C-alpha cells in the first residue's frame, strides 16, 4: 500500500511550458476527492481478505496459508505494473486511464463475489494487482494538475489519506458486513462503490494529457545509488515482517487470543485508528529525523509481533500490542517513501515508482512466506519470525550512512 497522507513531496509539479503545463482549474477539489475515493477503493479491495480470510477459506475448504494467496497475487502484479505502466502509457490521457482502471477494479470485485471456485477468486485478485500498480503510478502525481499550485500539497495529502482510511474504515466495515451478510456481499458492495467512483471520475476529472514519462534508464540509474539500495533492503525487511504476520492476524486472534468475530472487528478498527496516528506522527517527524523515525517504527513493530505470542494470549494484551503495531506500521510507508524521494531528489516520479514496486513485491513475498510458516507450523511462530525480521530492518536503518 503506497505512501500515506504525509508525503506531498513525492508529487512533482507540472513543468512550465509543457504540453500539459496549463494552469489547473480554480476548483479541482471534486476531482481530488474522486481520485481519493478511487485509492480508497483500491486499498480496501487489496487488504479486505485480511478480515475475511477465514470465511473465504472455509467456503473453498482452504487452509489459512493457501487463502493468503489472495494477498500475494495483487502484490506481485502491482510490483510489475507500476514501472511497466509508467513507461508504456506515457501518451495516454490520464483521465481515461483512471476511469478504465476503476472499471477493471469493479469487474474484479464482482468476479470475487460470484466465484464458484478459488481459481476465479485468484483471477479477480490478478486484476486487482494490475489496477493497484497502474493507478498508483498515475494517480500519485496528479494533485498539482488538479488544483492551483498553492493547494497542491494539501491536495496530495488528501489523496494519500485514503491509505490509512482503507484500514480504518474499509477493512473493519467489510469484516462486519461479512459477518452479517456473508463475504460475497462485501465484494458486491465494493463493486458498487467502485462503479460510483468511476462515475465521479468521469464527471469531475478534466482531460489530463500526458506530461512526463519515466524511462527505464532513470530507474536503472537509481538502483545504482547506495542510499536507494539501503532503502530497498530496509523496505524489504520491514514490509516482509509486517505482511508475513498481519495477513494472518485474524486466525491468530481467533485461535490464540480466543477472540470472537465481533471482538476481532473491534481490534482491527483500533489497529487502523492507531495506524492513522502513526502516519501523521511520522509525517511530522520524518523530515527532521528520517533515520530515527524509521528505526523507532521498525523497533516498535518488532516488539509488538515478538510479544504477541507471549502477551497476546489475553484479550487486553493483544489489544494493547495491536495499538503499538498500528502506530508502528502507520509510520512505515511514510518513512520508506521519504527515504526514496530524498535519495533521488531530481527524479521524484521515478523514486515513487521504485517505492511502489518494491513495496508491493515485498507485500506479496511477506504474505506468501507467512502463509508457508502458518501452514507448516503455526501463527505463533509466524509472529516470532516476523518480529525477528523487523529487528533486522531496524539494524539496517541504524547502520546506514
mmCIF file of C-alpha atoms in Angstrom:
data_model
loop_
_atom_site.group_PDB
_atom_site.id
_atom_site.type_symbol
_atom_site.label_atom_id
_atom_site.label_comp_id
_atom_site.label_asym_id
_atom_site.label_seq_id
_atom_site.Cartn_x
_atom_site.Cartn_y
_atom_site.Cartn_z
ATOM 1 C CA UNK A 1 0.000 0.000 0.000
ATOM 2 C CA UNK A 2 1.774 3.130 -1.202
ATOM 3 C CA UNK A 3 2.561 6.310 0.574
ATOM 4 C CA UNK A 4 0.074 7.782 3.009
ATOM 5 C CA UNK A 5 -1.013 11.245 3.832
ATOM 6 C CA UNK A 6 2.173 12.947 4.847
ATOM 7 C CA UNK A 7 4.356 12.708 1.729
ATOM 8 C CA UNK A 8 3.386 15.549 -0.558
ATOM 9 C CA UNK A 9 6.952 15.883 -1.760
ATOM 10 C CA UNK A 10 6.501 12.762 -3.864
ATOM 11 C CA UNK A 11 4.461 14.804 -6.310
ATOM 12 C CA UNK A 12 6.273 16.868 -8.871
ATOM 13 C CA UNK A 13 4.542 19.962 -10.249
ATOM 14 C CA UNK A 14 3.763 20.493 -13.872
ATOM 15 C CA UNK A 15 6.649 21.778 -15.883
ATOM 16 C CA UNK A 16 6.076 25.285 -17.197
ATOM 17 C CA UNK A 17 5.523 25.252 -20.881
ATOM 18 C CA UNK A 18 4.989 21.505 -21.100
ATOM 19 C CA UNK A 19 2.208 20.062 -23.153
ATOM 20 C CA UNK A 20 0.153 19.593 -20.059
ATOM 21 C CA UNK A 21 1.531 22.578 -18.169
ATOM 22 C CA UNK A 22 -1.705 24.556 -18.334
ATOM 23 C CA UNK A 23 -2.987 26.070 -15.142
ATOM 24 C CA UNK A 24 -5.263 23.720 -13.180
ATOM 25 C CA UNK A 25 -8.891 24.686 -12.612
ATOM 26 C CA UNK A 26 -9.612 27.009 -9.721
ATOM 27 C CA UNK A 27 -11.874 24.397 -8.174
ATOM 28 C CA UNK A 28 -10.406 20.995 -8.840
ATOM 29 C CA UNK A 29 -11.309 19.623 -5.444
ATOM 30 C CA UNK A 30 -14.164 17.402 -6.703
ATOM 31 C CA UNK A 31 -11.567 15.711 -8.913
ATOM 32 C CA UNK A 32 -9.183 15.386 -5.952
ATOM 33 C CA UNK A 33 -11.918 13.761 -3.885
ATOM 34 C CA UNK A 34 -12.786 11.406 -6.738
ATOM 35 C CA UNK A 35 -9.168 10.276 -7.045
ATOM 36 C CA UNK A 36 -9.049 9.887 -3.261
ATOM 37 C CA UNK A 37 -12.113 7.650 -3.329
ATOM 38 C CA UNK A 38 -10.551 5.650 -6.139
ATOM 39 C CA UNK A 39 -7.496 4.985 -3.998
ATOM 40 C CA UNK A 40 -9.732 4.162 -1.037
ATOM 41 C CA UNK A 41 -11.490 1.517 -3.151
ATOM 42 C CA UNK A 42 -8.157 0.107 -4.304
ATOM 43 C CA UNK A 43 -6.636 -0.055 -0.829
ATOM 44 C CA UNK A 44 -9.767 -1.555 0.710
ATOM 45 C CA UNK A 45 -10.112 -4.169 -2.031
ATOM 46 C CA UNK A 46 -6.448 -5.082 -1.734
ATOM 47 C CA UNK A 47 -6.429 -5.725 2.025
ATOM 48 C CA UNK A 48 -10.057 -6.781 2.507
ATOM 49 C CA UNK A 49 -9.183 -10.513 2.568
ATOM 50 C CA UNK A 50 -7.267 -9.954 5.820
ATOM 51 C CA UNK A 51 -10.575 -9.566 7.654
ATOM 52 C CA UNK A 52 -12.340 -12.228 5.557
ATOM 53 C CA UNK A 53 -9.547 -14.792 5.335
ATOM 54 C CA UNK A 54 -11.192 -17.468 7.466
ATOM 55 C CA UNK A 55 -14.734 -17.372 5.975
ATOM 56 C CA UNK A 56 -13.383 -17.346 2.415
ATOM 57 C CA UNK A 57 -11.058 -20.223 3.260
ATOM 58 C CA UNK A 58 -13.942 -22.154 4.813
ATOM 59 C CA UNK A 59 -16.067 -21.650 1.679
ATOM 60 C CA UNK A 60 -13.416 -23.179 -0.570
ATOM 61 C CA UNK A 61 -12.054 -25.642 2.042
ATOM 62 C CA UNK A 62 -8.629 -23.989 2.147
ATOM 63 C CA UNK A 63 -6.004 -23.570 4.819
ATOM 64 C CA UNK A 64 -5.185 -20.081 6.089
ATOM 65 C CA UNK A 65 -1.845 -20.197 4.288
ATOM 66 C CA UNK A 66 -3.414 -21.067 0.929
ATOM 67 C CA UNK A 67 -6.060 -18.400 1.431
ATOM 68 C CA UNK A 68 -3.203 -15.935 1.862
ATOM 69 C CA UNK A 69 -2.562 -16.167 -1.890
ATOM 70 C CA UNK A 70 -5.339 -13.589 -2.185
ATOM 71 C CA UNK A 71 -2.875 -11.130 -0.647
ATOM 72 C CA UNK A 72 0.174 -12.400 -2.532
ATOM 73 C CA UNK A 73 -1.054 -12.174 -6.136
ATOM 74 C CA UNK A 74 -2.071 -8.473 -6.123
ATOM 75 C CA UNK A 75 1.309 -7.502 -4.715
ATOM 76 C CA UNK A 76 3.217 -9.390 -7.395
ATOM 77 C CA UNK A 77 1.158 -7.928 -10.224
ATOM 78 C CA UNK A 78 1.287 -4.411 -8.757
ATOM 79 C CA UNK A 79 5.069 -4.586 -8.490
ATOM 80 C CA UNK A 80 5.268 -5.367 -12.216
ATOM 81 C CA UNK A 81 2.514 -2.961 -13.268
ATOM 82 C CA UNK A 82 3.958 0.121 -11.537
ATOM 83 C CA UNK A 83 7.081 0.551 -13.720
ATOM 84 C CA UNK A 84 5.505 -1.059 -16.782
ATOM 85 C CA UNK A 85 2.507 1.264 -16.885
ATOM 86 C CA UNK A 86 4.606 4.336 -16.124
ATOM 87 C CA UNK A 87 6.854 3.611 -19.092
ATOM 88 C CA UNK A 88 4.303 2.303 -21.608
ATOM 89 C CA UNK A 89 1.293 4.601 -21.153
ATOM 90 C CA UNK A 90 3.079 7.910 -21.377
ATOM 91 C CA UNK A 91 0.940 9.048 -24.332
ATOM 92 C CA UNK A 92 -2.465 8.061 -22.930
ATOM 93 C CA UNK A 93 -4.696 10.678 -21.316
ATOM 94 C CA UNK A 94 -4.531 10.136 -17.548
ATOM 95 C CA UNK A 95 -8.255 10.721 -17.077
ATOM 96 C CA UNK A 96 -9.051 7.876 -19.448
ATOM 97 C CA UNK A 97 -6.601 5.606 -17.653
ATOM 98 C CA UNK A 98 -8.091 6.311 -14.230
ATOM 99 C CA UNK A 99 -11.621 5.661 -15.460
ATOM 100 C CA UNK A 100 -10.651 2.442 -17.222
ATOM 101 C CA UNK A 101 -8.845 1.183 -14.136
ATOM 102 C CA UNK A 102 -11.920 1.779 -11.973
ATOM 103 C CA UNK A 103 -13.982 -0.365 -14.345
ATOM 104 C CA UNK A 104 -11.405 -3.142 -14.098
ATOM 105 C CA UNK A 105 -11.491 -2.905 -10.294
ATOM 106 C CA UNK A 106 -15.300 -3.125 -10.301
ATOM 107 C CA UNK A 107 -15.083 -6.215 -12.516
ATOM 108 C CA UNK A 108 -12.561 -7.774 -10.127
ATOM 109 C CA UNK A 109 -14.873 -7.270 -7.159
ATOM 110 C CA UNK A 110 -17.893 -8.711 -8.935
ATOM 111 C CA UNK A 111 -15.870 -11.739 -10.077
ATOM 112 C CA UNK A 112 -14.843 -12.361 -6.467
ATOM 113 C CA UNK A 113 -18.459 -12.116 -5.366
ATOM 114 C CA UNK A 114 -19.664 -14.798 -7.785
ATOM 115 C CA UNK A 115 -16.562 -17.027 -7.726
ATOM 116 C CA UNK A 116 -17.725 -20.684 -7.804
ATOM 117 C CA UNK A 117 -14.194 -21.828 -7.016
ATOM 118 C CA UNK A 118 -10.958 -20.441 -5.660
ATOM 119 C CA UNK A 119 -9.481 -20.200 -9.161
ATOM 120 C CA UNK A 120 -11.840 -17.376 -10.132
ATOM 121 C CA UNK A 121 -11.130 -15.606 -6.849
ATOM 122 C CA UNK A 122 -7.428 -15.656 -7.785
ATOM 123 C CA UNK A 123 -8.237 -14.317 -11.268
ATOM 124 C CA UNK A 124 -10.033 -11.406 -9.639
ATOM 125 C CA UNK A 125 -7.004 -10.765 -7.433
ATOM 126 C CA UNK A 126 -4.750 -10.664 -10.500
ATOM 127 C CA UNK A 127 -6.934 -7.860 -11.874
ATOM 128 C CA UNK A 128 -6.720 -6.059 -8.523
ATOM 129 C CA UNK A 129 -2.929 -6.180 -8.700
ATOM 130 C CA UNK A 130 -2.869 -4.662 -12.186
ATOM 131 C CA UNK A 131 -5.109 -1.832 -11.020
ATOM 132 C CA UNK A 132 -3.002 -1.132 -7.926
ATOM 133 C CA UNK A 133 0.261 -0.709 -9.817
ATOM 134 C CA UNK A 134 -1.255 1.245 -12.698
ATOM 135 C CA UNK A 135 -3.442 3.589 -10.636
ATOM 136 C CA UNK A 136 -0.644 4.458 -8.219
ATOM 137 C CA UNK A 137 1.873 5.093 -10.983
ATOM 138 C CA UNK A 138 -0.546 7.634 -12.445
ATOM 139 C CA UNK A 139 -2.541 9.000 -9.511
ATOM 140 C CA UNK A 140 0.336 9.752 -7.133
ATOM 141 C CA UNK A 141 1.416 12.787 -9.135
ATOM 142 C CA UNK A 142 -1.895 14.298 -10.194
ATOM 143 C CA UNK A 143 -2.626 16.728 -7.357
ATOM 144 C CA UNK A 144 -0.613 19.594 -8.839
ATOM 145 C CA UNK A 145 -2.563 19.252 -12.079
ATOM 146 C CA UNK A 146 -5.974 19.322 -10.423
ATOM 147 C CA UNK A 147 -5.747 22.340 -8.102
ATOM 148 C CA UNK A 148 -3.827 25.643 -8.046
ATOM 149 C CA UNK A 149 -0.169 25.357 -7.101
ATOM 150 C CA UNK A 150 -0.655 26.796 -3.607
ATOM 151 C CA UNK A 151 -3.110 23.986 -2.802
ATOM 152 C CA UNK A 152 -1.113 21.129 -4.326
ATOM 153 C CA UNK A 153 0.466 19.964 -1.068
ATOM 154 C CA UNK A 154 -2.877 19.840 0.719
ATOM 155 C CA UNK A 155 -4.483 18.036 -2.217
ATOM 156 C CA UNK A 156 -1.704 15.428 -2.226
ATOM 157 C CA UNK A 157 -2.197 14.858 1.496
ATOM 158 C CA UNK A 158 -5.932 14.364 0.950
ATOM 159 C CA UNK A 159 -5.313 11.840 -1.838
ATOM 160 C CA UNK A 160 -2.856 9.811 0.218
ATOM 161 C CA UNK A 161 -5.085 9.904 3.305
ATOM 162 C CA UNK A 162 -7.130 7.200 1.561
ATOM 163 C CA UNK A 163 -4.448 4.670 2.504
ATOM 164 C CA UNK A 164 -4.904 4.637 6.289
ATOM 165 C CA UNK A 165 -8.640 5.221 5.874
ATOM 166 C CA UNK A 166 -8.826 1.963 3.943
ATOM 167 C CA UNK A 167 -7.519 0.182 7.031
ATOM 168 C CA UNK A 168 -9.636 2.145 9.498
ATOM 169 C CA UNK A 169 -12.957 2.172 7.643
ATOM 170 C CA UNK A 170 -12.759 -0.276 4.767
ATOM 171 C CA UNK A 171 -11.465 -3.460 6.382
ATOM 172 C CA UNK A 172 -13.440 -3.316 9.663
ATOM 173 C CA UNK A 173 -16.612 -2.334 7.793
ATOM 174 C CA UNK A 174 -16.064 -5.144 5.312
ATOM 175 C CA UNK A 175 -15.411 -7.606 8.118
ATOM 176 C CA UNK A 176 -18.593 -6.563 9.916
ATOM 177 C CA UNK A 177 -20.678 -6.752 6.728
ATOM 178 C CA UNK A 178 -19.197 -10.172 6.035
ATOM 179 C CA UNK A 179 -20.318 -11.389 9.451
ATOM 180 C CA UNK A 180 -23.833 -10.040 8.923
ATOM 181 C CA UNK A 181 -24.458 -10.902 5.266
ATOM 182 C CA UNK A 182 -21.621 -13.146 4.082
ATOM 183 C CA UNK A 183 -18.275 -12.352 2.472
ATOM 184 C CA UNK A 184 -19.694 -12.344 -1.077
ATOM 185 C CA UNK A 185 -21.928 -9.411 -0.160
ATOM 186 C CA UNK A 186 -18.829 -7.446 0.821
ATOM 187 C CA UNK A 187 -17.360 -7.744 -2.676
ATOM 188 C CA UNK A 188 -20.695 -6.817 -4.267
ATOM 189 C CA UNK A 189 -20.759 -3.674 -2.133
ATOM 190 C CA UNK A 190 -17.174 -2.836 -3.105
ATOM 191 C CA UNK A 191 -18.008 -3.331 -6.778
ATOM 192 C CA UNK A 192 -20.971 -0.958 -6.500
ATOM 193 C CA UNK A 193 -18.864 1.660 -4.697
ATOM 194 C CA UNK A 194 -16.178 1.363 -7.360
ATOM 195 C CA UNK A 195 -18.739 1.986 -10.119
ATOM 196 C CA UNK A 196 -19.901 5.096 -8.258
ATOM 197 C CA UNK A 197 -16.291 6.316 -8.145
ATOM 198 C CA UNK A 198 -15.999 5.656 -11.885
ATOM 199 C CA UNK A 199 -18.959 7.976 -12.486
ATOM 200 C CA UNK A 200 -17.412 10.611 -10.202
ATOM 201 C CA UNK A 201 -14.117 10.445 -12.125
ATOM 202 C CA UNK A 202 -15.900 10.834 -15.464
ATOM 203 C CA UNK A 203 -17.813 13.863 -14.209
ATOM 204 C CA UNK A 204 -15.161 15.672 -12.171
ATOM 205 C CA UNK A 205 -11.723 14.972 -13.635
ATOM 206 C CA UNK A 206 -10.698 17.195 -16.572
ATOM 207 C CA UNK A 207 -8.744 15.883 -19.566
ATOM 208 C CA UNK A 208 -5.173 15.163 -18.465
ATOM 209 C CA UNK A 209 -2.845 14.810 -21.453
ATOM 210 C CA UNK A 210 0.423 13.018 -20.652
ATOM 211 C CA UNK A 211 3.104 15.242 -19.206
ATOM 212 C CA UNK A 212 6.254 13.306 -18.418
ATOM 213 C CA UNK A 213 7.410 9.735 -18.867
ATOM 214 C CA UNK A 214 9.868 7.963 -16.582
ATOM 215 C CA UNK A 215 12.320 5.982 -18.687
ATOM 216 C CA UNK A 216 13.759 2.614 -17.712
ATOM 217 C CA UNK A 217 17.231 4.154 -17.778
ATOM 218 C CA UNK A 218 16.252 6.511 -14.943
ATOM 219 C CA UNK A 219 15.093 3.605 -12.802
ATOM 220 C CA UNK A 220 18.287 1.709 -13.585
ATOM 221 C CA UNK A 221 20.439 4.652 -12.578
ATOM 222 C CA UNK A 222 18.599 4.999 -9.271
ATOM 223 C CA UNK A 223 19.275 1.355 -8.454
ATOM 224 C CA UNK A 224 22.987 2.160 -8.677
ATOM 225 C CA UNK A 225 22.689 4.627 -5.795
ATOM 226 C CA UNK A 226 23.857 3.304 -2.407
ATOM 227 C CA UNK A 227 21.149 5.115 -0.446
ATOM 228 C CA UNK A 228 18.440 3.732 -2.739
ATOM 229 C CA UNK A 229 19.775 0.206 -2.213
ATOM 230 C CA UNK A 230 19.646 0.678 1.568
ATOM 231 C CA UNK A 231 16.062 1.873 1.208
ATOM 232 C CA UNK A 232 15.193 -1.206 -0.825
ATOM 233 C CA UNK A 233 16.704 -3.524 1.781
ATOM 234 C CA UNK A 234 15.040 -1.779 4.723
ATOM 235 C CA UNK A 235 11.691 -1.739 2.920
ATOM 236 C CA UNK A 236 12.027 -5.418 2.018
ATOM 237 C CA UNK A 237 12.695 -6.392 5.622
ATOM 238 C CA UNK A 238 10.061 -4.272 7.367
ATOM 239 C CA UNK A 239 7.278 -4.978 4.854
ATOM 240 C CA UNK A 240 8.079 -8.705 4.916
ATOM 241 C CA UNK A 241 7.881 -8.610 8.708
ATOM 242 C CA UNK A 242 4.540 -6.818 8.638
ATOM 243 C CA UNK A 243 2.648 -8.694 5.953
ATOM 244 C CA UNK A 244 4.147 -12.049 6.945
ATOM 245 C CA UNK A 245 2.331 -11.555 10.246
ATOM 246 C CA UNK A 246 -0.568 -9.133 9.824
ATOM 247 C CA UNK A 247 -2.054 -11.146 6.947
ATOM 248 C CA UNK A 248 -2.698 -13.909 9.498
ATOM 249 C CA UNK A 249 -3.626 -11.781 12.494
ATOM 250 C CA UNK A 250 -7.306 -12.773 12.237
ATOM 251 C CA UNK A 251 -6.657 -16.519 12.681
ATOM 252 C CA UNK A 252 -4.137 -15.690 15.436
ATOM 253 C CA UNK A 253 -6.715 -13.656 17.358
ATOM 254 C CA UNK A 254 -9.297 -16.396 16.880
ATOM 255 C CA UNK A 255 -7.080 -19.370 17.774
ATOM 256 C CA UNK A 256 -4.627 -17.949 20.326
ATOM 257 C CA UNK A 257 -6.408 -14.952 21.859
ATOM 258 C CA UNK A 258 -9.795 -16.738 21.585
ATOM 259 C CA UNK A 259 -11.463 -13.528 20.432
ATOM 260 C CA UNK A 260 -14.858 -13.789 18.756
ATOM 261 C CA UNK A 261 -15.675 -12.303 15.339
ATOM 262 C CA UNK A 262 -17.103 -9.055 16.719
ATOM 263 C CA UNK A 263 -14.170 -8.500 19.056
ATOM 264 C CA UNK A 264 -11.746 -9.144 16.194
ATOM 265 C CA UNK A 265 -13.536 -6.421 14.228
ATOM 266 C CA UNK A 266 -13.048 -4.036 17.161
ATOM 267 C CA UNK A 267 -9.378 -4.980 17.366
ATOM 268 C CA UNK A 268 -8.865 -4.324 13.646
ATOM 269 C CA UNK A 269 -10.636 -0.982 13.917
ATOM 270 C CA UNK A 270 -8.415 0.044 16.853
ATOM 271 C CA UNK A 271 -5.363 -1.033 14.861
ATOM 272 C CA UNK A 272 -6.475 1.132 11.942
ATOM 273 C CA UNK A 273 -7.034 4.200 14.136
ATOM 274 C CA UNK A 274 -3.575 3.710 15.620
ATOM 275 C CA UNK A 275 -2.231 3.475 12.074
ATOM 276 C CA UNK A 276 -3.617 6.915 11.220
ATOM 277 C CA UNK A 277 -1.945 8.307 14.341
ATOM 278 C CA UNK A 278 1.361 6.704 13.359
ATOM 279 C CA UNK A 279 1.025 8.091 9.842
ATOM 280 C CA UNK A 280 0.644 11.686 10.966
ATOM 281 C CA UNK A 281 3.244 11.403 13.741
ATOM 282 C CA UNK A 282 5.777 10.134 11.226
ATOM 283 C CA UNK A 283 4.786 12.877 8.808
ATOM 284 C CA UNK A 284 5.616 15.467 11.479
ATOM 285 C CA UNK A 285 8.977 13.918 12.414
ATOM 286 C CA UNK A 286 10.323 12.295 9.271
ATOM 287 C CA UNK A 287 11.687 15.436 7.616
ATOM 288 C CA UNK A 288 13.664 16.342 10.721
ATOM 289 C CA UNK A 289 14.887 12.861 11.639
ATOM 290 C CA UNK A 290 14.256 10.298 8.936
ATOM 291 C CA UNK A 291 16.599 7.583 10.159
ATOM 292 C CA UNK A 292 15.475 7.919 13.776
ATOM 293 C CA UNK A 293 11.785 7.791 12.854
ATOM 294 C CA UNK A 294 12.296 4.756 10.635
ATOM 295 C CA UNK A 295 14.280 2.991 13.364
ATOM 296 C CA UNK A 296 11.616 3.638 16.005
ATOM 297 C CA UNK A 297 8.868 2.369 13.684
ATOM 298 C CA UNK A 298 10.750 -0.855 12.900
ATOM 299 C CA UNK A 299 11.614 -1.382 16.581
ATOM 300 C CA UNK A 300 8.015 -0.928 17.740
ATOM 301 C CA UNK A 301 6.756 -3.312 15.066
ATOM 302 C CA UNK A 302 9.370 -5.864 16.166
ATOM 303 C CA UNK A 303 8.351 -5.503 19.809
ATOM 304 C CA UNK A 304 4.640 -5.883 19.052
ATOM 305 C CA UNK A 305 4.998 -9.026 16.939
ATOM 306 C CA UNK A 306 7.580 -10.672 19.211
ATOM 307 C CA UNK A 307 5.475 -10.055 22.310
ATOM 308 C CA UNK A 308 2.142 -11.031 20.769
ATOM 309 C CA UNK A 309 2.656 -14.804 21.257
ATOM 310 C CA UNK A 310 3.518 -14.092 24.915
ATOM 311 C CA UNK A 311 1.080 -11.351 25.925
ATOM 312 C CA UNK A 312 -1.468 -11.804 23.152
ATOM 313 C CA UNK A 313 -2.978 -14.878 24.749
ATOM 314 C CA UNK A 314 -5.091 -12.449 26.758
ATOM 315 C CA UNK A 315 -7.503 -10.030 25.151
ATOM 316 C CA UNK A 316 -6.125 -6.946 26.936
ATOM 317 C CA UNK A 317 -2.542 -7.767 25.979
ATOM 318 C CA UNK A 318 -3.486 -8.405 22.358
ATOM 319 C CA UNK A 319 -5.403 -5.125 22.199
ATOM 320 C CA UNK A 320 -2.502 -3.037 23.531
ATOM 321 C CA UNK A 321 0.033 -4.714 21.256
ATOM 322 C CA UNK A 322 -2.203 -4.154 18.216
ATOM 323 C CA UNK A 323 -2.298 -0.457 19.089
ATOM 324 C CA UNK A 324 1.506 -0.367 19.229
ATOM 325 C CA UNK A 325 1.659 -2.328 15.974
ATOM 326 C CA UNK A 326 -0.751 0.073 14.302
ATOM 327 C CA UNK A 327 1.264 3.152 15.281
ATOM 328 C CA UNK A 328 4.468 1.475 14.113
ATOM 329 C CA UNK A 329 3.219 0.326 10.739
ATOM 330 C CA UNK A 330 1.367 3.583 10.119
ATOM 331 C CA UNK A 331 4.780 5.254 10.087
ATOM 332 C CA UNK A 332 6.463 2.733 7.779
ATOM 333 C CA UNK A 333 5.147 3.836 4.346
ATOM 334 C CA UNK A 334 5.870 7.489 5.214
ATOM 335 C CA UNK A 335 9.440 6.637 6.156
ATOM 336 C CA UNK A 336 10.038 4.377 3.175
ATOM 337 C CA UNK A 337 8.565 6.782 0.618
ATOM 338 C CA UNK A 338 10.506 9.711 2.087
ATOM 339 C CA UNK A 339 13.705 7.664 2.038
ATOM 340 C CA UNK A 340 13.366 7.015 -1.695
ATOM 341 C CA UNK A 341 12.412 10.595 -2.518
ATOM 342 C CA UNK A 342 15.319 12.099 -0.578
ATOM 343 C CA UNK A 343 17.662 9.556 -2.157
ATOM 344 C CA UNK A 344 16.617 10.750 -5.637
ATOM 345 C CA UNK A 345 15.650 14.446 -5.335
ATOM 346 C CA UNK A 346 15.989 15.005 -9.072
ATOM 347 C CA UNK A 347 13.617 12.202 -10.063
ATOM 348 C CA UNK A 348 10.635 12.147 -7.676
ATOM 349 C CA UNK A 349 8.341 10.263 -10.060
ATOM 350 C CA UNK A 350 10.926 7.545 -10.623
ATOM 351 C CA UNK A 351 11.505 7.345 -6.867
ATOM 352 C CA UNK A 352 7.767 6.915 -6.349
ATOM 353 C CA UNK A 353 7.684 4.111 -8.921
ATOM 354 C CA UNK A 354 10.572 2.341 -7.162
ATOM 355 C CA UNK A 355 8.803 2.714 -3.830
ATOM 356 C CA UNK A 356 5.507 1.354 -5.157
ATOM 357 C CA UNK A 357 7.096 -1.545 -6.997
ATOM 358 C CA UNK A 358 9.384 -2.631 -4.155
ATOM 359 C CA UNK A 359 6.652 -2.199 -1.548
ATOM 360 C CA UNK A 360 4.124 -4.280 -3.458
ATOM 361 C CA UNK A 361 6.615 -7.016 -4.369
ATOM 362 C CA UNK A 362 7.620 -7.362 -0.731
ATOM 363 C CA UNK A 363 3.976 -7.232 0.328
ATOM 364 C CA UNK A 364 3.394 -10.310 -1.823
ATOM 365 C CA UNK A 365 6.522 -12.089 -0.608
ATOM 366 C CA UNK A 366 5.695 -11.417 3.041
ATOM 367 C CA UNK A 367 2.155 -12.775 2.737
ATOM 368 C CA UNK A 368 3.455 -15.866 0.891
ATOM 369 C CA UNK A 369 6.264 -16.518 3.379
ATOM 370 C CA UNK A 370 3.928 -16.026 6.323
ATOM 371 C CA UNK A 371 1.426 -18.420 4.790
ATOM 372 C CA UNK A 372 4.093 -21.104 4.410
ATOM 373 C CA UNK A 373 5.055 -20.739 8.072
ATOM 374 C CA UNK A 374 1.421 -20.746 9.215
ATOM 375 C CA UNK A 375 0.651 -23.924 7.280
ATOM 376 C CA UNK A 376 3.875 -25.670 8.314
ATOM 377 C CA UNK A 377 3.913 -24.636 11.978
ATOM 378 C CA UNK A 378 1.532 -22.025 13.444
ATOM 379 C CA UNK A 379 0.534 -18.370 13.531
ATOM 380 C CA UNK A 380 2.524 -18.003 16.751
ATOM 381 C CA UNK A 381 5.765 -18.978 15.015
ATOM 382 C CA UNK A 382 4.925 -16.622 12.144
ATOM 383 C CA UNK A 383 4.649 -13.747 14.626
ATOM 384 C CA UNK A 384 8.009 -14.609 16.189
ATOM 385 C CA UNK A 385 9.807 -14.864 12.852
ATOM 386 C CA UNK A 386 8.213 -11.630 11.647
ATOM 387 C CA UNK A 387 9.430 -9.838 14.750
ATOM 388 C CA UNK A 388 12.948 -11.118 14.144
ATOM 389 C CA UNK A 389 12.911 -9.779 10.591
ATOM 390 C CA UNK A 390 11.690 -6.411 11.890
ATOM 391 C CA UNK A 391 14.716 -6.305 14.206
ATOM 392 C CA UNK A 392 16.953 -6.787 11.157
ATOM 393 C CA UNK A 393 15.146 -3.892 9.466
ATOM 394 C CA UNK A 394 15.850 -1.614 12.429
ATOM 395 C CA UNK A 395 19.524 -2.602 12.406
ATOM 396 C CA UNK A 396 19.744 -1.929 8.658
ATOM 397 C CA UNK A 397 18.464 1.613 9.108
ATOM 398 C CA UNK A 398 20.674 2.268 12.140
ATOM 399 C CA UNK A 399 23.806 1.183 10.272
ATOM 400 C CA UNK A 400 23.035 3.245 7.148
ATOM 401 C CA UNK A 401 25.121 6.340 6.457
#
